[in-house]
Amino acid sequence: MYQLKLLQLLGIHEYENSFYLEINLQLDEEAHVFWEVDSETALSLKRVSDFSNEHLYRLSFHTNNNKSSITKHYLDQSTRIEFTCSDQYIEALTALKQLEAITELDKLPFISRKLAKNTSQEASQMLESEVKDGSVPKTKRKLSWLITPLLITVLAIFTAYTGHSILISASTLPSGEALWVDRPSADKALSLEEEQVKEKPKTMLLKENITIVENHKTPYVELIEDISSKLPKGMVALTFDDGPSQFTGEIVDILKEFGVGGTFFTIGTNVKQYPEQVKYIAENGFSIGTHSMTHANLAASSKSKQEKELVQSSEAIEAITGEQVTLFRPPFGAMNDTTTRIVTSHGKKTVLWNNDTRDWETRNAGKIIQHIKTTDVTGSIILLHETKATVDALPAIITYLLEQDLQIVTLR
């Protein structure tokens, strides 16, 4: 079973001469954990990240020749940045990628559920020092003996008076790292994880118009709006119109090979001609929506004609799959208020697109691939058709999208 995985990087920490990535892993549920990594990878990540602002960071599950990437998100902007990683990191990343449930995290030796706080005698300076001079000190450096006593004395008075621990911001210390000062009573010390419950890590990519649906063969998102034409940044949907056809099986097999999602908008007359292809789509966990019965221009059709096109095509699909059809795509993207009312009254959601490959026009695999590579694909619903050119282009398209660290999802 393929599940949507998101690996959000919340921070980089040094503790007891080891380095940890603070991460939020989304799988069948969320987990806030600490991943022990080598110093070289930690340093490389440190150079390309900055946790003092509102940026959100997502780690890629893909590596190539000891290179991986991190995607920086801020508002509607996303930037993919490469960093150098070790074989140890790649091995651990592979183990995380193969997880099927959050409960399996505890079996991974490099994962810790909690990370104890640094004491007042320890300030995390190694990473900042490495960034400045390129070296990797063997032992943890401490604050200057001139600064530390004064700083700790002031903080001790504060913590004794309030009864709480305090976190000194990175801008306060020359190391650029945060320093925890504990309450006098050691038995009341909080773990870093418990302290951060006060400010739960932000969830990435989950926006108001979608809901992640888990435990399916392919990564799914459930659309909430009556009409959708785009996805949040970091996601992309491959949609295939005008099938089923002689190419349906090949398209499904390619999607399965890459472990990515796909959505098929089928025409009723073709459904009756290729029922086994419809069944094959459904059996492999991909969504099937209706694209009308005869590919009619609904905006130019009467109300009764529109309803007939919608109902008959849906019933043809449902007779084969045994599942209710919930998605609709109007032929040519043509629809009017009557179309909207009919679709909504039948409990369906309309799916348009914001990236048209024009594969129906070019019928050229190279041009289709070039279109994808020269357009902004993050957050897009990509329009494709069931043709030989699309089949030929699809492996290269998927490879490119994955290289951009995008989640290729099925729509529901």
Coordinates of N, CA, C and O in Angstrom, one line a residue, residues 22-188:
E22 N 15.5 17.6 13.7 CA 14.2 17.6 14.3 C 13.2 17.6 13.1 O 13.1 18.5 12.3
I23 N 12.4 16.5 13.0 CA 11.5 16.3 11.9 C 10.0 16.1 12.3 O 9.8 15.6 13.4
N24 N 9.2 16.4 11.4 CA 7.7 16.0 11.6 C 7.4 15.1 10.4 O 7.4 15.6 9.2
L25 N 7.1 13.9 10.7 CA 6.9 12.9 9.6 C 5.4 12.6 9.5 O 4.7 12.3 10.5
Q26 N 4.8 12.8 8.3 CA 3.4 12.5 8.1 C 3.3 11.2 7.3 O 3.8 11.1 6.2
L27 N 2.5 10.3 7.9 CA 2.3 9.0 7.2 C 0.8 8.7 7.5 O -0.1 9.4 7.1
D28 N 0.6 7.6 8.2 CA -0.8 7.3 8.6 C -1.2 8.2 9.7 O -2.4 8.4 10.0
E29 N -0.3 8.8 10.4 CA -0.5 9.9 11.4 C 0.8 10.7 11.4 O 1.7 10.4 10.7
E30 N 0.8 11.7 12.3 CA 2.0 12.5 12.4 C 2.9 12.1 13.6 O 2.4 11.6 14.6
A31 N 4.2 12.3 13.4 CA 5.1 12.0 14.5 C 6.2 13.1 14.5 O 6.8 13.5 13.5
H32 N 6.5 13.6 15.7 CA 7.5 14.6 15.9 C 8.7 13.9 16.6 O 8.6 13.5 17.7
V33 N 9.8 13.7 15.8 CA 10.9 12.9 16.3 C 12.2 13.6 16.0 O 12.3 14.6 15.3
F34 N 13.3 12.9 16.4 CA 14.7 13.4 16.2 C 15.5 12.3 15.5 O 15.5 11.2 15.9
W35 N 16.1 12.7 14.4 CA 16.8 11.8 13.5 C 18.3 12.1 13.6 O 18.8 13.1 13.3
E36 N 19.1 11.1 14.1 CA 20.5 11.3 14.3 C 21.2 11.1 13.0 O 21.0 10.1 12.2
V37 N 22.0 12.1 12.6 CA 22.7 12.1 11.3 C 24.2 12.4 11.6 O 24.6 12.9 12.6
D38 N 25.0 12.2 10.6 CA 26.4 12.5 10.6 C 26.6 14.0 10.6 O 25.8 14.8 10.1
S39 N 27.8 14.5 11.0 CA 28.1 15.9 11.1 C 28.2 16.5 9.8 O 27.8 17.7 9.6
E40 N 28.7 15.8 8.7 CA 28.8 16.4 7.4 C 27.5 16.7 6.8 O 27.3 17.8 6.2
T41 N 26.5 15.8 6.9 CA 25.2 16.1 6.4 C 24.5 17.2 7.2 O 23.9 18.1 6.6
A42 N 24.7 17.2 8.5 CA 24.1 18.2 9.3 C 24.6 19.6 8.9 O 23.9 20.6 8.8
L43 N 25.9 19.7 8.7 CA 26.5 20.9 8.3 C 26.0 21.4 7.0 O 25.7 22.6 6.7
S44 N 25.9 20.4 6.0 CA 25.5 20.8 4.7 C 24.0 21.3 4.7 O 23.7 22.3 4.1
L45 N 23.2 20.7 5.5 CA 21.8 21.2 5.7 C 21.8 22.5 6.4 O 21.0 23.4 6.1
K46 N 22.7 22.7 7.3 CA 22.7 24.0 8.1 C 23.0 25.1 7.1 O 22.4 26.2 7.3
R47 N 23.8 24.9 6.2 CA 24.2 25.9 5.2 C 23.1 26.4 4.3 O 23.1 27.5 3.8
V48 N 22.1 25.5 4.1 CA 21.0 25.9 3.2 C 19.7 26.2 3.9 O 18.6 26.3 3.2
S49 N 19.7 26.2 5.2 CA 18.4 26.4 5.9 C 18.6 27.6 7.0 O 19.7 27.9 7.4
D50 N 17.4 28.2 7.3 CA 17.4 29.3 8.3 C 16.1 29.2 9.0 O 15.0 29.4 8.4
F51 N 16.2 28.8 10.3 CA 14.9 28.6 11.1 C 14.6 29.8 11.9 O 13.7 29.7 12.8
S52 N 15.2 30.9 11.6 CA 14.9 32.1 12.4 C 13.7 32.9 11.8 O 13.4 33.9 12.3
N53 N 13.2 32.4 10.6 CA 12.1 33.2 10.0 C 10.9 32.3 9.7 O 10.8 31.2 10.4
E54 N 10.0 32.7 8.8 CA 8.8 31.9 8.6 C 8.9 30.8 7.6 O 7.9 30.3 7.2
H55 N 10.1 30.5 7.1 CA 10.2 29.5 6.1 C 9.9 28.1 6.6 O 10.2 27.8 7.8
L56 N 9.3 27.3 5.8 CA 9.1 25.9 6.1 C 9.9 25.1 5.2 O 10.1 25.4 4.0
Y57 N 10.5 24.0 5.7 CA 11.4 23.1 4.9 C 10.9 21.7 4.8 O 10.4 21.1 5.8
R58 N 10.9 21.2 3.6 CA 10.5 19.8 3.4 C 11.7 19.0 2.8 O 12.2 19.4 1.8
L59 N 12.1 17.9 3.4 CA 13.2 17.1 2.9 C 12.7 16.2 1.8 O 11.6 15.6 1.9
S60 N 13.5 16.0 0.8 CA 13.1 15.1 -0.3 C 13.5 13.7 0.0 O 14.4 13.4 0.8
F61 N 12.7 12.8 -0.5 CA 13.0 11.3 -0.3 C 13.9 10.8 -1.4 O 14.3 9.6 -1.4
H62 N 14.3 11.7 -2.3 CA 15.1 11.3 -3.4 C 16.6 11.7 -3.3 O 16.8 12.8 -2.8
T63 N 17.5 10.9 -3.7 CA 18.9 11.2 -3.7 C 19.6 10.8 -5.0 O 19.1 9.9 -5.7
N64 N 20.7 11.4 -5.3 CA 21.4 11.1 -6.5 C 22.9 11.5 -6.3 O 23.3 12.6 -6.2
N65 N 23.7 10.4 -6.3 CA 25.2 10.6 -6.2 C 25.5 11.5 -4.9 O 26.2 12.5 -5.0
N66 N 25.0 11.0 -3.8 CA 25.2 11.7 -2.5 C 24.8 13.2 -2.6 O 25.3 14.0 -1.9
K67 N 23.8 13.4 -3.3 CA 23.1 14.7 -3.3 C 21.6 14.5 -3.1 O 21.0 13.6 -3.6
S68 N 21.0 15.3 -2.2 CA 19.6 15.3 -2.0 C 19.1 16.8 -2.1 O 19.9 17.7 -2.4
S69 N 17.9 17.0 -1.7 CA 17.4 18.4 -1.8 C 16.4 18.7 -0.7 O 15.8 17.8 -0.1
I70 N 16.3 19.9 -0.4 CA 15.4 20.4 0.6 C 14.5 21.5 -0.1 O 15.1 22.3 -0.9
T71 N 13.2 21.5 0.1 CA 12.4 22.5 -0.5 C 12.0 23.5 0.5 O 11.4 23.2 1.5
K72 N 12.3 24.8 0.2 CA 11.9 25.9 1.1 C 10.6 26.5 0.7 O 10.5 26.9 -0.4
H73 N 9.7 26.6 1.6 CA 8.4 27.1 1.3 C 8.2 28.4 2.1 O 8.5 28.5 3.3
Y74 N 7.7 29.4 1.5 CA 7.3 30.7 2.1 C 6.2 31.3 1.4 O 6.3 31.6 0.2
L75 N 5.0 31.4 2.0 CA 3.8 31.8 1.4 C 3.5 31.0 0.2 O 3.4 29.8 0.3
D76 N 3.4 31.6 -1.0 CA 3.2 30.8 -2.2 C 4.5 30.5 -3.0 O 4.4 30.0 -4.1
Q77 N 5.6 30.7 -2.4 CA 6.9 30.5 -3.1 C 7.6 29.2 -2.6 O 7.5 29.0 -1.4
S78 N 8.1 28.5 -3.5 CA 8.8 27.3 -3.2 C 10.2 27.3 -3.9 O 10.2 27.6 -5.1
T79 N 11.2 27.0 -3.2 CA 12.6 26.9 -3.7 C 13.2 25.6 -3.4 O 13.3 25.2 -2.2
R80 N 13.7 24.9 -4.4 CA 14.4 23.6 -4.2 C 15.9 23.8 -4.1 O 16.5 24.4 -5.0
I81 N 16.5 23.4 -3.0 CA 17.9 23.6 -2.8 C 18.6 22.3 -2.6 O 18.2 21.5 -1.8
E82 N 19.7 22.0 -3.3 CA 20.5 20.8 -3.1 C 21.4 20.9 -1.9 O 21.9 22.0 -1.6
F83 N 21.7 19.7 -1.3 CA 22.7 19.7 -0.3 C 23.4 18.3 -0.4 O 22.9 17.4 -1.0
T84 N 24.6 18.3 0.1 CA 25.4 17.0 0.1 C 25.0 16.1 1.3 O 24.9 16.6 2.4
C85 N 24.9 14.9 1.0 CA 24.5 13.9 2.1 C 25.4 12.7 2.0 O 26.0 12.4 1.0
S86 N 25.5 12.0 3.1 CA 26.4 10.9 3.3 C 25.7 9.6 2.9 O 24.4 9.6 2.8
D87 N 26.4 8.5 2.8 CA 25.8 7.2 2.6 C 24.9 6.8 3.7 O 23.9 6.2 3.6
Q88 N 25.4 7.2 4.9 CA 24.6 6.9 6.1 C 23.2 7.6 6.1 O 22.2 7.0 6.4
Y89 N 23.2 8.8 5.6 CA 22.0 9.6 5.5 C 21.0 8.9 4.5 O 19.8 8.7 4.7
I90 N 21.6 8.5 3.3 CA 20.8 7.9 2.3 C 20.2 6.6 2.8 O 19.1 6.3 2.5
E91 N 21.0 5.8 3.5 CA 20.5 4.5 4.0 C 19.3 4.8 5.0 O 18.3 4.1 5.0
A92 N 19.5 5.8 5.9 CA 18.4 6.1 6.8 C 17.2 6.7 6.1 O 16.0 6.3 6.4
L93 N 17.4 7.5 5.1 CA 16.3 8.1 4.3 C 15.5 6.9 3.6 O 14.3 7.0 3.5
T94 N 16.2 6.0 3.1 CA 15.6 4.8 2.4 C 14.7 4.1 3.4 O 13.6 3.6 3.1
A95 N 15.2 3.9 4.7 CA 14.4 3.2 5.7 C 13.1 4.0 6.0 O 12.0 3.4 6.2
L96 N 13.2 5.3 6.1 CA 12.0 6.1 6.3 C 11.1 6.1 5.2 O 9.8 6.0 5.4
K97 N 11.6 6.0 4.0 CA 10.7 5.9 2.8 C 9.9 4.6 2.7 O 8.8 4.6 2.2
Q98 N 10.5 3.6 3.3 CA 9.9 2.3 3.3 C 8.9 2.1 4.4 O 8.2 1.0 4.4
L99 N 8.8 3.0 5.3 CA 7.8 2.9 6.4 C 6.4 2.8 5.9 O 6.0 3.5 5.0
E100 N 5.6 2.0 6.5 CA 4.2 1.9 6.2 C 3.3 2.4 7.3 O 2.1 2.6 7.1
A101 N 3.8 2.6 8.5 CA 3.1 3.1 9.6 C 4.0 3.8 10.6 O 5.2 3.4 10.7
I102 N 3.5 4.8 11.3 CA 4.3 5.6 12.2 C 4.8 4.7 13.3 O 5.9 4.9 13.9
T103 N 4.0 3.7 13.7 CA 4.5 2.8 14.8 C 5.8 2.1 14.5 O 6.5 1.7 15.4
E104 N 6.1 2.0 13.2 CA 7.4 1.3 12.8 C 8.6 2.2 13.1 O 9.8 1.7 13.0
L105 N 8.4 3.5 13.4 CA 9.5 4.4 13.7 C 10.4 3.9 14.8 O 11.6 4.1 14.8
D106 N 9.8 3.3 15.8 CA 10.5 2.9 17.0 C 11.5 1.8 16.7 O 12.4 1.5 17.5
K107 N 11.4 1.1 15.5 CA 12.3 0.1 15.2 C 13.6 0.6 14.5 O 14.5 -0.1 14.3
L108 N 13.6 1.9 14.2 CA 14.7 2.5 13.5 C 15.7 3.0 14.6 O 15.4 3.9 15.4
P109 N 16.9 2.5 14.6 CA 17.9 2.9 15.6 C 18.3 4.4 15.6 O 18.8 4.9 16.6
F110 N 18.2 5.0 14.5 CA 18.6 6.4 14.4 C 17.5 7.4 14.8 O 17.7 8.6 14.7
I111 N 16.3 6.9 15.1 CA 15.2 7.8 15.5 C 15.0 7.8 17.0 O 15.0 6.8 17.7
S112 N 14.8 9.0 17.6 CA 14.5 9.2 19.0 C 13.2 10.0 19.1 O 13.0 10.9 18.4
R113 N 12.3 9.5 20.0 CA 11.1 10.2 20.2 C 11.3 11.5 21.0 O 10.5 12.5 20.9
K114 N 12.3 11.5 21.9 CA 12.6 12.7 22.7 C 14.1 13.0 22.6 O 14.9 12.1 22.4
L115 N 14.4 14.2 22.8 CA 15.8 14.6 22.9 C 16.0 15.5 24.1 O 15.4 16.6 24.2
A116 N 16.7 15.1 25.2 CA 16.8 15.8 26.4 C 17.5 17.2 26.1 O 18.3 17.3 25.2
K117 N 17.2 18.2 26.9 CA 17.7 19.5 26.7 C 19.1 19.6 27.1 O 19.7 18.9 27.9
N118 N 19.8 20.5 26.4 CA 21.2 20.8 26.8 C 21.1 21.5 28.2 O 20.2 22.2 28.6
T119 N 22.1 21.2 29.0 CA 22.2 21.9 30.3 C 22.8 23.3 30.2 O 23.2 23.7 29.1
S120 N 22.8 24.0 31.3 CA 23.3 25.4 31.2 C 24.8 25.4 30.9 O 25.3 26.5 30.6
Q121 N 25.5 24.3 31.0 CA 26.9 24.3 30.7 C 27.2 24.0 29.3 O 28.3 24.0 28.9
E122 N 26.1 23.7 28.5 CA 26.3 23.3 27.1 C 25.6 24.2 26.2 O 24.3 24.3 26.3
A123 N 26.2 24.9 25.3 CA 25.6 25.7 24.2 C 26.0 25.1 22.9 O 27.1 24.8 22.6
S124 N 25.0 24.9 22.0 CA 25.3 24.2 20.7 C 25.9 25.2 19.8 O 25.3 26.1 19.2
Q125 N 27.3 25.1 19.7 CA 28.0 26.1 18.8 C 28.7 25.4 17.7 O 29.2 26.0 16.7
M126 N 28.8 24.1 17.7 CA 29.6 23.4 16.7 C 29.2 23.7 15.3 O 30.0 24.0 14.4
L127 N 27.9 23.6 15.0 CA 27.4 23.8 13.6 C 27.7 25.2 13.1 O 28.2 25.4 12.0
E128 N 27.5 26.2 14.0 CA 27.8 27.6 13.5 C 29.3 27.8 13.3 O 29.7 28.4 12.3
S129 N 30.1 27.1 14.1 CA 31.6 27.2 13.9 C 32.0 26.6 12.6 O 32.8 27.1 11.9
E130 N 31.3 25.5 12.3 CA 31.7 24.7 11.1 C 31.3 25.6 9.9 O 32.0 25.6 8.9
V131 N 30.2 26.3 9.9 CA 29.8 27.1 8.8 C 30.8 28.2 8.6 O 31.1 28.6 7.4
K132 N 31.4 28.7 9.7 CA 32.3 29.9 9.5 C 33.7 29.4 9.0 O 34.2 30.1 8.2
D133 N 34.2 28.3 9.6 CA 35.6 27.9 9.2 C 35.7 26.6 8.4 O 36.7 26.2 8.0
G134 N 34.5 26.0 8.2 CA 34.6 24.8 7.3 C 35.1 23.5 8.1 O 35.2 22.5 7.5
S135 N 35.4 23.6 9.3 CA 36.0 22.5 10.1 C 34.9 21.8 10.8 O 33.8 22.3 11.0
V136 N 35.2 20.6 11.3 CA 34.3 19.9 12.2 C 35.0 19.6 13.5 O 35.7 18.6 13.6
P137 N 34.8 20.4 14.5 CA 35.5 20.2 15.8 C 35.1 18.8 16.4 O 34.0 18.4 16.2
K138 N 36.0 18.2 17.1 CA 35.8 16.9 17.6 C 35.1 17.0 18.9 O 34.4 16.0 19.3
T139 N 35.2 18.0 19.7 CA 34.5 18.2 20.9 C 33.6 19.4 20.9 O 33.9 20.4 20.1
K140 N 32.6 19.4 21.7 CA 31.6 20.5 21.7 C 32.3 21.8 22.3 O 32.9 21.7 23.4
R141 N 32.1 22.9 21.7 CA 32.7 24.1 22.2 C 31.6 24.8 23.1 O 30.5 24.6 23.0
K142 N 32.1 25.5 24.1 CA 31.3 26.1 25.1 C 31.3 27.7 25.0 O 32.1 28.2 24.3
L143 N 30.4 28.3 25.6 CA 30.4 29.8 25.6 C 31.6 30.3 26.3 O 32.2 29.6 27.1
S144 N 32.0 31.4 25.9 CA 33.2 32.1 26.5 C 33.0 32.1 28.0 O 32.0 32.4 28.5
W145 N 34.1 31.9 28.7 CA 34.0 31.9 30.2 C 33.7 33.3 30.7 O 33.2 33.5 31.8
L146 N 33.9 34.4 29.8 CA 33.5 35.7 30.3 C 32.0 35.9 30.1 O 31.4 36.7 30.9
I147 N 31.4 35.3 29.1 CA 30.0 35.5 28.8 C 29.1 34.6 29.6 O 28.1 35.0 30.2
T148 N 29.5 33.3 29.7 CA 28.6 32.3 30.4 C 28.2 32.6 31.8 O 27.1 32.6 32.1
P149 N 29.1 33.0 32.7 CA 28.7 33.2 34.1 C 27.7 34.4 34.2 O 26.7 34.2 34.9
L150 N 27.9 35.4 33.5 CA 27.0 36.6 33.5 C 25.6 36.2 33.0 O 24.6 36.4 33.6
L151 N 25.6 35.5 31.9 CA 24.4 35.1 31.2 C 23.6 34.1 32.1 O 22.4 34.2 32.3
I152 N 24.3 33.1 32.7 CA 23.7 32.1 33.5 C 23.1 32.7 34.8 O 22.1 32.3 35.3
T153 N 23.9 33.6 35.4 CA 23.4 34.3 36.6 C 22.1 35.0 36.4 O 21.2 34.8 37.2
V154 N 22.0 35.8 35.3 CA 20.8 36.5 35.0 C 19.6 35.5 34.8 O 18.5 35.7 35.4
L155 N 19.9 34.5 34.1 CA 18.9 33.5 33.8 C 18.5 32.7 35.0 O 17.3 32.3 35.2
A156 N 19.4 32.4 35.9 CA 19.1 31.7 37.1 C 18.1 32.4 38.0 O 17.2 31.9 38.6
I157 N 18.4 33.8 38.0 CA 17.4 34.6 38.8 C 16.1 34.6 38.2 O 15.1 34.4 38.9
F158 N 16.0 34.7 36.9 CA 14.7 34.7 36.2 C 14.0 33.3 36.4 O 12.8 33.3 36.8
T159 N 14.7 32.2 36.2 CA 14.0 30.9 36.3 C 13.6 30.6 37.7 O 12.6 29.9 37.9
A160 N 14.4 31.0 38.7 CA 14.1 30.7 40.1 C 12.8 31.5 40.5 O 12.0 31.0 41.2
Y161 N 12.7 32.7 39.9 CA 11.5 33.6 40.3 C 10.3 33.1 39.6 O 9.2 33.0 40.2
T162 N 10.4 32.7 38.3 CA 9.2 32.3 37.6 C 8.9 30.8 37.7 O 7.7 30.4 37.5
G163 N 9.9 30.0 38.0 CA 9.6 28.6 38.0 C 9.5 27.9 36.7 O 9.0 26.8 36.6
H164 N 10.0 28.6 35.6 CA 9.9 28.0 34.3 C 11.3 28.0 33.6 O 12.2 28.7 34.0
S165 N 11.4 27.1 32.6 CA 12.6 27.1 31.8 C 12.5 28.2 30.8 O 11.4 28.7 30.5
I166 N 13.6 28.6 30.2 CA 13.6 29.7 29.2 C 14.5 29.3 28.1 O 15.5 28.7 28.2
L167 N 14.1 29.7 26.9 CA 14.8 29.5 25.7 C 15.4 30.8 25.2 O 14.7 31.7 24.8
I168 N 16.7 30.9 25.1 CA 17.4 32.1 24.6 C 17.4 32.0 23.1 O 17.9 31.0 22.5
S169 N 17.0 33.0 22.4 CA 16.9 32.9 20.9 C 18.3 32.9 20.3 O 19.3 33.3 21.0
A170 N 18.4 32.4 19.1 CA 19.7 32.3 18.4 C 20.4 33.7 18.3 O 21.6 33.7 18.3
S171 N 19.6 34.7 18.1 CA 20.2 36.1 18.0 C 20.9 36.5 19.2 O 21.8 37.4 19.2
T172 N 20.6 35.9 20.4 CA 21.2 36.3 21.7 C 22.6 35.8 21.8 O 23.4 36.4 22.5
L173 N 22.9 34.7 21.2 CA 24.2 34.0 21.5 C 25.1 34.1 20.3 O 24.6 34.1 19.1
P174 N 26.4 34.1 20.5 CA 27.3 34.2 19.4 C 27.3 33.0 18.5 O 27.8 33.0 17.4
S175 N 26.8 31.8 19.1 CA 26.8 30.6 18.3 C 25.8 30.6 17.3 O 25.8 29.8 16.3
G176 N 24.7 31.4 17.4 CA 23.6 31.3 16.5 C 22.7 30.2 16.8 O 21.7 30.0 16.2
E177 N 22.9 29.4 17.9 CA 22.1 28.3 18.3 C 21.3 28.7 19.5 O 21.6 29.7 20.2
A178 N 20.2 28.0 19.8 CA 19.5 28.3 21.0 C 20.0 27.6 22.2 O 20.6 26.5 22.1
L179 N 19.9 28.2 23.4 CA 20.4 27.6 24.6 C 19.3 27.4 25.6 O 18.6 28.4 26.0
W180 N 19.1 26.2 26.1 CA 18.1 25.9 27.1 C 18.7 26.1 28.5 O 19.8 25.6 28.8
V181 N 18.0 26.8 29.4 CA 18.4 27.0 30.8 C 17.4 26.3 31.6 O 16.2 26.7 31.6
D182 N 17.8 25.3 32.4 CA 16.8 24.5 33.1 C 16.4 25.1 34.4 O 17.1 26.0 35.0
R183 N 15.2 24.7 34.9 CA 14.8 25.0 36.2 C 15.7 24.3 37.2 O 16.3 23.3 36.9
P184 N 15.9 24.9 38.4 CA 16.8 24.3 39.4 C 16.5 22.8 39.7 O 17.4 22.0 40.0
S185 N 15.2 22.4 39.7 CA 14.9 21.1 40.0 C 15.0 20.2 38.8 O 14.2 20.3 37.9
A186 N 15.9 19.3 38.8 CA 16.2 18.4 37.6 C 15.0 17.5 37.4 O 14.8 17.2 36.2
D187 N 14.4 17.0 38.4 CA 13.3 16.1 38.2 C 12.1 16.7 37.5 O 11.2 16.0 37.1
K188 N 12.1 18.1 37.4 CA 11.0 18.7 36.7 C 11.3 19.2 35.3 O 10.6 19.9 34.7

